[in-house]
Amino acid sequence: MLNLTGKNALVTGIANNRSIAWGIAQQLHKAGANLGITYLPDERGKMEKKVAELVEPLNPSLFLPCNVQDEDQIKSTFETIREQWGKLDILIHCLAFASKEDLTGDFSQTSRSGFNTALEISTYSLVQLSGAAKPLMTEGGSIVTLTYLGGVRAIPNYNVMGVAKAGLEMSVRYLASELGPQNIRVNAISAGPIRTLASSAVGGILDMIHHVEEVAPLRRTVTQLEVGNAAAFLCSDLSSGITGQILYVDAGYEIMGM
Ligand code: NAD
Protein backbone atom coordinates (compact mmCIF):
# COMPACT_ATOMS: atom_id res chain seq x y z
CA MET A 1 0.00 0.00 0.00
CA LEU A 2 1.16 3.51 -0.71
CA ASN A 3 1.99 4.91 2.70
CA LEU A 4 4.13 7.97 3.42
CA THR A 5 3.34 8.19 7.13
CA GLY A 6 6.39 9.34 9.08
CA LYS A 7 8.04 10.81 5.96
CA ASN A 8 9.12 14.46 5.87
CA ALA A 9 8.56 15.97 2.42
CA LEU A 10 9.75 19.35 1.16
CA VAL A 11 7.63 20.60 -1.76
CA THR A 12 8.85 23.52 -3.89
CA GLY A 13 7.02 25.27 -6.71
CA ILE A 14 3.48 25.98 -5.52
CA ALA A 15 2.31 29.31 -6.97
CA ASN A 16 -1.45 28.72 -7.17
CA ASN A 17 -4.12 26.03 -7.41
CA ARG A 18 -3.09 25.18 -10.97
CA SER A 19 0.53 24.41 -10.04
CA ILE A 20 1.68 20.85 -10.61
CA ALA A 21 3.37 21.10 -7.20
CA TRP A 22 -0.07 21.72 -5.66
CA GLY A 23 -1.30 18.43 -7.19
CA ILE A 24 1.77 16.68 -5.79
CA ALA A 25 1.45 18.23 -2.31
CA GLN A 26 -2.19 17.10 -2.07
CA GLN A 27 -1.33 13.49 -2.96
CA LEU A 28 1.68 13.36 -0.60
CA HIS A 29 -0.55 14.69 2.18
CA LYS A 30 -3.23 12.09 1.36
CA ALA A 31 -0.57 9.37 1.65
CA GLY A 32 0.30 10.63 5.15
CA ALA A 33 3.48 12.67 4.57
CA ASN A 34 4.43 15.57 6.85
CA LEU A 35 4.81 18.56 4.53
CA GLY A 36 7.16 21.52 4.30
CA ILE A 37 6.22 24.04 1.62
CA THR A 38 8.43 26.69 0.06
CA TYR A 39 7.26 29.65 -2.00
CA LEU A 40 8.96 32.27 -4.17
CA PRO A 41 8.83 35.48 -2.10
CA ASP A 42 8.00 38.85 -3.67
CA GLU A 43 8.49 42.34 -2.28
CA ARG A 44 4.86 42.91 -1.32
CA GLY A 45 4.35 39.48 0.29
CA LYS A 46 1.47 38.65 -2.07
CA MET A 47 2.78 35.20 -2.98
CA GLU A 48 3.36 34.29 0.67
CA LYS A 49 -0.26 35.15 1.55
CA LYS A 50 -1.74 33.40 -1.49
CA VAL A 51 0.24 30.17 -1.07
CA ALA A 52 -0.26 30.13 2.73
CA GLU A 53 -4.05 30.27 2.28
CA LEU A 54 -3.99 27.56 -0.39
CA VAL A 55 -1.86 25.06 1.55
CA GLU A 56 -3.47 25.58 4.96
CA PRO A 57 -5.75 22.50 4.66
CA LEU A 58 -2.65 20.33 4.24
CA ASN A 59 -1.28 21.50 7.63
CA PRO A 60 2.34 21.99 6.56
CA SER A 61 4.68 21.95 9.55
CA LEU A 62 7.13 24.22 7.69
CA PHE A 63 6.30 27.15 5.39
CA LEU A 64 9.39 28.95 4.11
CA PRO A 65 10.50 31.49 1.48
CA CYS A 66 12.98 29.97 -0.98
CA ASN A 67 14.10 31.77 -4.11
CA VAL A 68 16.59 29.35 -5.69
CA GLN A 69 18.63 32.32 -6.95
CA ASP A 70 19.27 33.30 -3.33
CA GLU A 71 21.95 31.16 -1.63
CA ASP A 72 21.02 32.47 1.83
CA GLN A 73 17.38 31.43 1.47
CA ILE A 74 18.40 27.93 0.39
CA LYS A 75 20.80 27.66 3.31
CA SER A 76 18.21 28.85 5.77
CA THR A 77 15.53 26.48 4.36
CA PHE A 78 17.69 23.40 4.93
CA GLU A 79 18.98 24.70 8.27
CA THR A 80 15.36 25.00 9.45
CA ILE A 81 14.64 21.46 8.23
CA ARG A 82 17.66 20.19 10.18
CA GLU A 83 16.60 22.00 13.35
CA GLN A 84 12.88 21.20 13.21
CA TRP A 85 12.66 17.84 11.46
CA GLY A 86 16.12 16.34 12.01
CA LYS A 87 15.87 14.39 8.73
CA LEU A 88 14.42 14.81 5.26
CA ASP A 89 12.89 11.94 3.26
CA ILE A 90 11.40 13.54 0.16
CA LEU A 91 12.34 16.52 -2.00
CA ILE A 92 9.98 17.69 -4.74
CA HIS A 93 11.68 20.01 -7.23
CA CYS A 94 8.83 21.47 -9.26
CA LEU A 95 10.01 24.86 -10.51
CA ALA A 96 11.30 26.46 -13.67
CA PHE A 97 11.59 29.86 -15.28
CA ALA A 98 12.47 31.41 -18.65
CA SER A 99 11.47 34.86 -19.80
CA LYS A 100 8.51 35.01 -22.14
CA GLU A 101 10.50 36.40 -25.06
CA ASP A 102 12.72 33.31 -24.96
CA LEU A 103 9.70 30.99 -25.20
CA THR A 104 8.61 32.06 -28.64
CA GLY A 105 10.17 32.61 -32.06
CA ASP A 106 13.72 31.78 -33.08
CA PHE A 107 15.84 29.76 -30.65
CA SER A 108 19.00 31.22 -32.24
CA GLN A 109 17.98 34.64 -30.90
CA THR A 110 18.07 33.56 -27.24
CA SER A 111 20.06 36.14 -25.26
CA ARG A 112 23.04 35.16 -23.10
CA SER A 113 21.28 36.39 -19.97
CA GLY A 114 18.02 34.65 -20.90
CA PHE A 115 19.90 31.39 -21.48
CA ASN A 116 21.80 31.66 -18.20
CA THR A 117 18.73 32.56 -16.15
CA ALA A 118 16.66 29.69 -17.57
CA LEU A 119 19.37 27.14 -16.83
CA GLU A 120 20.21 28.59 -13.42
CA ILE A 121 16.64 28.50 -12.15
CA SER A 122 15.32 25.46 -14.00
CA THR A 123 18.34 23.13 -14.02
CA TYR A 124 21.09 24.15 -11.60
CA SER A 125 18.53 24.49 -8.79
CA LEU A 126 17.97 20.71 -8.82
CA VAL A 127 21.70 20.13 -8.32
CA GLN A 128 21.84 22.76 -5.61
CA LEU A 129 18.77 21.60 -3.66
CA SER A 130 19.83 17.94 -3.94
CA GLY A 131 23.27 18.83 -2.59
CA ALA A 132 21.66 20.60 0.36
CA ALA A 133 19.22 17.70 0.94
CA LYS A 134 21.88 14.97 0.80
CA PRO A 135 23.24 15.32 4.37
CA LEU A 136 19.68 15.45 5.75
CA MET A 137 18.51 12.28 3.98
CA THR A 138 20.12 10.12 6.64
CA GLU A 139 17.61 7.26 6.22
CA GLY A 140 17.66 7.31 2.41
CA GLY A 141 15.24 9.40 0.40
CA SER A 142 13.49 10.23 -2.82
CA ILE A 143 14.02 13.28 -5.01
CA VAL A 144 11.53 13.98 -7.79
CA THR A 145 11.74 16.70 -10.43
CA LEU A 146 9.48 17.73 -13.31
CA THR A 147 10.49 17.68 -16.95
CA TYR A 148 8.85 17.86 -20.38
CA LEU A 149 9.20 16.15 -23.75
CA GLY A 150 10.73 19.37 -25.14
CA GLY A 151 13.94 18.27 -23.38
CA VAL A 152 14.36 15.34 -25.80
CA ARG A 153 12.56 16.55 -28.95
CA ALA A 154 12.39 19.95 -30.61
CA ILE A 155 8.96 21.37 -29.76
CA PRO A 156 7.94 24.71 -31.29
CA ASN A 157 8.60 27.69 -28.96
CA TYR A 158 9.86 25.59 -26.03
CA ASN A 159 13.35 26.67 -27.10
CA VAL A 160 15.72 27.46 -24.20
CA MET A 161 13.51 25.56 -21.76
CA GLY A 162 14.11 22.44 -23.86
CA VAL A 163 17.84 22.88 -23.33
CA ALA A 164 17.22 23.40 -19.61
CA LYS A 165 15.12 20.23 -19.42
CA ALA A 166 17.77 18.20 -21.29
CA GLY A 167 20.28 19.36 -18.67
CA LEU A 168 17.78 18.57 -15.91
CA GLU A 169 17.25 15.01 -17.17
CA MET A 170 20.99 14.40 -17.34
CA SER A 171 21.36 15.89 -13.86
CA VAL A 172 18.83 13.30 -12.66
CA ARG A 173 21.11 10.52 -13.92
CA TYR A 174 24.30 11.98 -12.39
CA LEU A 175 22.55 12.64 -9.08
CA ALA A 176 21.02 9.14 -9.05
CA SER A 177 24.45 7.67 -9.65
CA GLU A 178 26.06 9.72 -6.85
CA LEU A 179 23.30 9.38 -4.26
CA GLY A 180 22.28 5.75 -4.87
CA PRO A 181 24.81 4.25 -2.41
CA GLN A 182 23.10 6.39 0.30
CA ASN A 183 19.74 4.87 -0.79
CA ILE A 184 18.60 8.23 -2.13
CA ARG A 185 16.65 7.78 -5.36
CA VAL A 186 16.36 10.53 -7.98
CA ASN A 187 13.73 10.45 -10.72
CA ALA A 188 11.89 12.82 -13.04
CA ILE A 189 8.29 12.90 -14.18
CA SER A 190 7.85 14.06 -17.75
CA ALA A 191 4.35 15.54 -17.64
CA GLY A 192 2.18 16.23 -20.65
CA PRO A 193 1.18 19.87 -21.19
CA ILE A 194 -1.07 21.30 -18.47
CA ARG A 195 -2.40 24.88 -18.23
CA THR A 196 -0.42 26.59 -15.46
CA LEU A 197 1.18 29.98 -14.84
CA ALA A 198 4.55 28.75 -16.17
CA SER A 199 3.14 26.98 -19.24
CA SER A 200 1.08 30.05 -20.23
CA ALA A 201 4.39 31.77 -21.06
CA VAL A 202 5.15 29.17 -23.77
CA GLY A 203 3.98 30.39 -27.19
CA GLY A 204 1.08 28.32 -28.58
CA ILE A 205 0.52 26.27 -25.41
CA LEU A 206 -3.23 25.91 -26.10
CA ASP A 207 -2.52 24.48 -29.56
CA MET A 208 -0.10 22.01 -27.95
CA ILE A 209 -2.78 20.91 -25.50
CA HIS A 210 -5.37 20.46 -28.26
CA HIS A 211 -2.89 18.47 -30.33
CA VAL A 212 -2.27 16.11 -27.40
CA GLU A 213 -6.03 15.68 -26.92
CA GLU A 214 -6.34 14.59 -30.54
CA VAL A 215 -3.26 12.37 -30.79
CA ALA A 216 -2.37 10.88 -27.37
CA PRO A 217 -3.48 7.26 -26.92
CA LEU A 218 -5.79 8.29 -24.06
CA ARG A 219 -7.16 11.20 -26.20
CA ARG A 220 -6.75 13.72 -23.40
CA THR A 221 -4.16 15.58 -21.38
CA VAL A 222 -3.28 14.76 -17.78
CA THR A 223 -4.21 16.51 -14.55
CA GLN A 224 -2.05 17.87 -11.75
CA LEU A 225 -3.45 15.16 -9.46
CA GLU A 226 -2.41 12.39 -11.88
CA VAL A 227 1.12 13.78 -11.81
CA GLY A 228 0.76 13.94 -8.01
CA ASN A 229 -0.13 10.24 -7.89
CA ALA A 230 2.95 9.32 -9.90
CA ALA A 231 5.09 11.50 -7.63
CA ALA A 232 3.64 9.82 -4.52
CA PHE A 233 4.52 6.44 -6.06
CA LEU A 234 8.09 7.58 -6.79
CA CYS A 235 8.41 8.84 -3.20
CA SER A 236 7.11 5.60 -1.66
CA ASP A 237 8.64 2.19 -1.03
CA LEU A 238 6.52 0.86 -3.92
CA SER A 239 9.18 2.28 -6.25
CA SER A 240 12.17 1.20 -4.13
CA GLY A 241 13.99 -0.35 -7.12
CA ILE A 242 13.59 2.68 -9.42
CA THR A 243 16.17 5.47 -9.76
CA GLY A 244 17.62 7.69 -12.48
CA GLN A 245 14.45 7.33 -14.59
CA ILE A 246 12.21 9.65 -16.57
CA LEU A 247 8.60 8.55 -16.05
CA TYR A 248 6.18 9.85 -18.70
CA VAL A 249 2.82 10.93 -17.29
CA ASP A 250 1.43 12.27 -20.55
CA ALA A 251 -1.57 10.12 -21.53
CA GLY A 252 0.87 8.17 -23.73
CA TYR A 253 1.72 11.02 -26.13
CA GLU A 254 5.48 10.28 -26.06
CA ILE A 255 5.15 6.90 -27.85
CA MET A 256 3.43 8.33 -30.92
CA GLY A 257 5.30 8.90 -34.18
CA MET A 258 2.54 10.86 -35.92
P1 NAD B 1 3.81 26.99 -12.04
O1 NAD B 1 3.96 28.35 -12.59
O2 NAD B 1 2.62 26.69 -11.23
O3 NAD B 1 5.10 26.58 -11.21
C1 NAD B 1 6.38 27.09 -11.47
C2 NAD B 1 6.95 27.43 -10.11
O4 NAD B 1 8.31 27.85 -10.24
C3 NAD B 1 6.20 28.57 -9.41
O5 NAD B 1 5.73 28.14 -8.16
C4 NAD B 1 7.26 29.65 -9.25
O6 NAD B 1 7.10 30.38 -8.06
C5 NAD B 1 8.52 28.78 -9.20
N1 NAD B 1 9.75 29.55 -9.43
C6 NAD B 1 10.08 30.30 -10.53
N2 NAD B 1 11.28 30.91 -10.31
C7 NAD B 1 11.69 30.52 -9.06
C8 NAD B 1 12.82 30.82 -8.25
N3 NAD B 1 13.78 31.65 -8.67
N4 NAD B 1 12.92 30.25 -7.03
C9 NAD B 1 11.96 29.42 -6.57
N5 NAD B 1 10.84 29.11 -7.28
C10 NAD B 1 10.73 29.66 -8.50
O7 NAD B 1 3.91 26.01 -13.31
P2 NAD B 1 4.01 24.41 -13.44
O8 NAD B 1 3.61 24.14 -14.83
O9 NAD B 1 3.31 23.75 -12.32
O10 NAD B 1 5.58 24.15 -13.35
C11 NAD B 1 6.17 23.26 -12.42
C12 NAD B 1 7.22 22.40 -13.10
O11 NAD B 1 6.57 21.51 -14.01
C13 NAD B 1 8.24 23.16 -13.94
O12 NAD B 1 9.51 22.55 -13.81
C14 NAD B 1 7.72 22.95 -15.36
O13 NAD B 1 8.74 23.11 -16.34
C15 NAD B 1 7.26 21.53 -15.24
N6 NAD B 1 6.38 21.06 -16.30
C16 NAD B 1 5.24 21.74 -16.60
C17 NAD B 1 4.39 21.28 -17.62
C18 NAD B 1 3.13 22.04 -17.97
O14 NAD B 1 2.62 21.83 -19.07
N7 NAD B 1 2.60 22.87 -17.12
C19 NAD B 1 4.72 20.12 -18.32
C20 NAD B 1 5.88 19.43 -17.98
C21 NAD B 1 6.70 19.92 -16.97
PDB file of C-alpha atoms in Angstrom, residues 95-98 102-103 105-112 114-127 146-173 202:
ATOM      1  CA  LEU A  95      10.011  24.855 -10.513  1.00  0.00           C
ATOM      2  CA  ALA A  96      11.295  26.461 -13.672  1.00  0.00           C
ATOM      3  CA  PHE A  97      11.588  29.863 -15.283  1.00  0.00           C
ATOM      4  CA  ALA A  98      12.466  31.410 -18.648  1.00  0.00           C
ATOM      5  CA  ASP A 102      12.723  33.314 -24.958  1.00  0.00           C
ATOM      6  CA  LEU A 103       9.702  30.986 -25.200  1.00  0.00           C
ATOM      7  CA  GLY A 105      10.173  32.607 -32.059  1.00  0.00           C
ATOM      8  CA  ASP A 106      13.719  31.783 -33.080  1.00  0.00           C
ATOM      9  CA  PHE A 107      15.841  29.763 -30.654  1.00  0.00           C
ATOM     10  CA  SER A 108      18.997  31.221 -32.236  1.00  0.00           C
ATOM     11  CA  GLN A 109      17.981  34.644 -30.904  1.00  0.00           C
ATOM     12  CA  THR A 110      18.068  33.560 -27.238  1.00  0.00           C
ATOM     13  CA  SER A 111      20.059  36.136 -25.260  1.00  0.00           C
ATOM     14  CA  ARG A 112      23.043  35.161 -23.096  1.00  0.00           C
ATOM     15  CA  GLY A 114      18.022  34.648 -20.901  1.00  0.00           C
ATOM     16  CA  PHE A 115      19.895  31.389 -21.479  1.00  0.00           C
ATOM     17  CA  ASN A 116      21.804  31.659 -18.196  1.00  0.00           C
ATOM     18  CA  THR A 117      18.731  32.559 -16.148  1.00  0.00           C
ATOM     19  CA  ALA A 118      16.656  29.693 -17.575  1.00  0.00           C
ATOM     20  CA  LEU A 119      19.371  27.145 -16.827  1.00  0.00           C
ATOM     21  CA  GLU A 120      20.213  28.591 -13.423  1.00  0.00           C
ATOM     22  CA  ILE A 121      16.635  28.501 -12.146  1.00  0.00           C
ATOM     23  CA  SER A 122      15.319  25.459 -14.003  1.00  0.00           C
ATOM     24  CA  THR A 123      18.344  23.128 -14.017  1.00  0.00           C
ATOM     25  CA  TYR A 124      21.091  24.147 -11.601  1.00  0.00           C
ATOM     26  CA  SER A 125      18.531  24.491  -8.794  1.00  0.00           C
ATOM     27  CA  LEU A 126      17.971  20.708  -8.817  1.00  0.00           C
ATOM     28  CA  VAL A 127      21.696  20.127  -8.321  1.00  0.00           C
ATOM     29  CA  LEU A 146       9.480  17.729 -13.314  1.00  0.00           C
ATOM     30  CA  THR A 147      10.492  17.682 -16.946  1.00  0.00           C
ATOM     31  CA  TYR A 148       8.854  17.865 -20.377  1.00  0.00           C
ATOM     32  CA  LEU A 149       9.199  16.145 -23.754  1.00  0.00           C
ATOM     33  CA  GLY A 150      10.725  19.373 -25.139  1.00  0.00           C
ATOM     34  CA  GLY A 151      13.936  18.270 -23.379  1.00  0.00           C
ATOM     35  CA  VAL A 152      14.364  15.342 -25.796  1.00  0.00           C
ATOM     36  CA  ARG A 153      12.562  16.551 -28.945  1.00  0.00           C
ATOM     37  CA  ALA A 154      12.395  19.954 -30.609  1.00  0.00           C
ATOM     38  CA  ILE A 155       8.957  21.373 -29.756  1.00  0.00           C
ATOM     39  CA  PRO A 156       7.945  24.713 -31.292  1.00  0.00           C
ATOM     40  CA  ASN A 157       8.604  27.695 -28.961  1.00  0.00           C
ATOM     41  CA  TYR A 158       9.859  25.588 -26.030  1.00  0.00           C
ATOM     42  CA  ASN A 159      13.354  26.671 -27.095  1.00  0.00           C
ATOM     43  CA  VAL A 160      15.718  27.460 -24.205  1.00  0.00           C
ATOM     44  CA  MET A 161      13.509  25.563 -21.764  1.00  0.00           C
ATOM     45  CA  GLY A 162      14.113  22.442 -23.859  1.00  0.00           C
ATOM     46  CA  VAL A 163      17.837  22.876 -23.331  1.00  0.00           C
ATOM     47  CA  ALA A 164      17.217  23.401 -19.614  1.00  0.00           C
ATOM     48  CA  LYS A 165      15.117  20.226 -19.420  1.00  0.00           C
ATOM     49  CA  ALA A 166      17.770  18.202 -21.290  1.00  0.00           C
ATOM     50  CA  GLY A 167      20.280  19.361 -18.668  1.00  0.00           C
ATOM     51  CA  LEU A 168      17.784  18.573 -15.911  1.00  0.00           C
ATOM     52  CA  GLU A 169      17.245  15.011 -17.170  1.00  0.00           C
ATOM     53  CA  MET A 170      20.985  14.397 -17.341  1.00  0.00           C
ATOM     54  CA  SER A 171      21.364  15.894 -13.857  1.00  0.00           C
ATOM     55  CA  VAL A 172      18.827  13.295 -12.657  1.00  0.00           C
ATOM     56  CA  ARG A 173      21.113  10.524 -13.923  1.00  0.00           C
ATOM     57  CA  VAL A 202       5.147  29.169 -23.770  1.00  0.00           C
TER      58      VAL A 202
END
